[in-house]
């Protein structure tokens, strides 16, 4: 409450929209979730839900899907959002007729206008060059949004662009002469100036033309000076690196038989006008290559400086992809699940439900929402009865709108709540992937840790029987979502352990529950809601010496069955559940395992070169597992198409227990064909 709030934005047109829904919805939650507003800690986030979330968008960008999804969801949820469409009639060069039905966003959305008996939007229309009307319109818009919690669409028509879309392209190429003349006459800045000059309220004026011209002159000077100061401060920092690099390179030249070549680089760098870091490093690294065979102290000094500065630049350019705060995931102290001597066996869904119950009791700021999550407690009944207990504000249904379910979560997480966004099935996460990849995954990175959205995304997936319910596109997700932690538990106790860790941390994460595990019996821990699983730590489920087999999620459970059969065949398998794909095996336990077995088999149900390729690279390249291997590393994944229908479709599309056995066995056939004769 004590700071001005603006959420860091992204460039994909309409990419700001899904998050805006959550920013606005947070006000509604704070206004109605009264037990939260009584807690001192949460008073800093809201003044009784009075905050209005402002969003702006260009007229052409309203063509994007996320715009329509957000507009509909905000109307359904009735949130305090003031949405401005700044309408200049063009999206770069493409005119509005090619963008919007009826050539008008307010006309296209007219059906959303609220009426006396049906809630909806307040739709207001104003003009960009009409300053007093803009003021009146926005005062009205904000009052409606703030007091009534009704979304408002402000269609700001007749907006002018003094320089076209950007300074890199001239609008003369696509605007008619008539339009350009109109833009000069109706230039919103000029019109504002004229309004100030003409203003006369009973003899009281705002400013004279001379005063405005003076302000304009001063503004130009201020901008120019500020620009110069900013550029100077940027260059001054670089200059320190430049001077250091030049001095180190000169020392190298002094000691080097290749001085002539080194000096050429130094001179080029000295001549360069305002060199960037890239230019400095380019020269320094070139010099290092020139003198690579020399064993001088100056060469060593240069190489040490380069190494050290590359680290420094990591903080500048590559930090805060994951949280670096004291609340980050590695700081959460793990707690093992504990069991009574003779534990009750419960369906996986009950384990999750009871865990959620504790979690919502302990964290009043936590809420969960998604398709069928509210009234019926989720399609798999993991939230059964929780809406009755915690209310529809916290356990709620949403429309079928995956992209804005995530946006709803991002915005609320940014405003101090702890949302859990439910995506009904992993296959439908693709609708949300853009907002996850562009927005959620980059919040911390793009603000260098200044803003965060610790959203938990809960979904379920992998193996089931159906073309559209059995996908496991893990490679796609892992590669599109660096910046989001990705947990792939093999059962519901593990999933619960991840949720308990994540709710304490300040980072975004995706948890994929194994879809076929809800009715599978698991022992009920007696510290439900309290045990916390660490991320990035694989579990060595079975020890062995011949072969390291790694997997995760639903497929892991099949590997466990294959393990028994392999043991009977005399093959000693070390079976490892990686548990999380991001982070991946932070302590290199898998490397330790292959130090012992010298053989590696990676299995999942993604397409080939999906998450198996990701894991292979991590182990063989990053963990330097290559030199430990006595056999070629192997992967076993699903077929490259969508899983075919039914039990037989599954059998022939995804790695079966037979496939897993055969693959592991064939690796041993290659090692000892006498003991393990070829099967085929
Ligand atoms: C998803 C996506 N597609 C294309 C672009 C490239 N692009 C940037 S701005 C723009 C036009 C936007 O027009 P409008 O929404 O009317 O806003 P204006 O620039 O006129 O204010 C386009 C196509 C983009 N940034 N993101």
PDB file of C-alpha atoms and ligand atoms in Angstrom, residues 11-13 58-61 64 88 90-92 161 165, ligand 1:
ATOM      1  CA  UNK A  11       5.966  -7.256 -25.345  1.00  0.00           C
ATOM      2  CA  UNK A  12       3.703  -9.881 -26.953  1.00  0.00           C
ATOM      3  CA  UNK A  13       0.551  -7.924 -27.809  1.00  0.00           C
ATOM      4  CA  UNK A  58      -3.863  -0.733 -28.587  1.00  0.00           C
ATOM      5  CA  UNK A  59      -6.920  -1.210 -30.786  1.00  0.00           C
ATOM      6  CA  UNK A  60      -5.193  -3.729 -33.041  1.00  0.00           C
ATOM      7  CA  UNK A  61      -3.956  -5.870 -30.170  1.00  0.00           C
ATOM      8  CA  UNK A  64      -5.501 -11.406 -29.822  1.00  0.00           C
ATOM      9  CA  UNK A  88      -5.507   5.100 -33.361  1.00  0.00           C
ATOM     10  CA  UNK A  90      -3.856   1.052 -36.912  1.00  0.00           C
ATOM     11  CA  UNK A  91      -1.729  -1.876 -35.723  1.00  0.00           C
ATOM     12  CA  UNK A  92       1.560  -0.787 -37.230  1.00  0.00           C
ATOM     13  CA  UNK A 161       0.541   8.932 -33.172  1.00  0.00           C
ATOM     14  CA  UNK A 165       4.123   3.143 -34.752  1.00  0.00           C
TER      15      UNK A 165
HETATM   16  C1  LIG B   1       2.160 -11.378 -30.279  1.00  0.00           C
HETATM   17  C2  LIG B   1       2.747 -10.224 -31.016  1.00  0.00           C
HETATM   18  N1  LIG B   1       2.589 -10.150 -32.352  1.00  0.00           N
HETATM   19  C3  LIG B   1       3.125  -9.107 -33.022  1.00  0.00           C
HETATM   20  C4  LIG B   1       3.817  -8.131 -32.365  1.00  0.00           C
HETATM   21  C5  LIG B   1       4.467  -6.980 -33.149  1.00  0.00           C
HETATM   22  N2  LIG B   1       3.725  -5.730 -32.882  1.00  0.00           N
HETATM   23  C6  LIG B   1       4.146  -4.873 -31.964  1.00  0.00           C
HETATM   24  S1  LIG B   1       3.140  -3.583 -31.783  1.00  0.00           S
HETATM   25  C7  LIG B   1       2.119  -4.137 -32.998  1.00  0.00           C
HETATM   26  C8  LIG B   1       0.890  -3.333 -33.368  1.00  0.00           C
HETATM   27  C9  LIG B   1       0.066  -3.000 -32.204  1.00  0.00           C
HETATM   28  O1  LIG B   1      -0.966  -2.145 -32.594  1.00  0.00           O
HETATM   29  P1  LIG B   1      -1.986  -1.570 -31.546  1.00  0.00           P
HETATM   30  O2  LIG B   1      -2.428  -2.637 -30.631  1.00  0.00           O
HETATM   31  O3  LIG B   1      -3.041  -0.840 -32.270  1.00  0.00           O
HETATM   32  O4  LIG B   1      -1.107  -0.598 -30.664  1.00  0.00           O
HETATM   33  P2  LIG B   1      -0.370   0.751 -31.126  1.00  0.00           P
HETATM   34  O5  LIG B   1       1.045   0.365 -31.425  1.00  0.00           O
HETATM   35  O6  LIG B   1      -1.107   1.295 -32.311  1.00  0.00           O
HETATM   36  O7  LIG B   1      -0.474   1.616 -29.919  1.00  0.00           O
HETATM   37  C10 LIG B   1       2.574  -5.333 -33.521  1.00  0.00           C
HETATM   38  C11 LIG B   1       1.929  -6.091 -34.602  1.00  0.00           C
HETATM   39  C12 LIG B   1       3.956  -8.263 -30.975  1.00  0.00           C
HETATM   40  N3  LIG B   1       4.612  -7.369 -30.225  1.00  0.00           N
HETATM   41  N4  LIG B   1       3.397  -9.300 -30.329  1.00  0.00           N
END
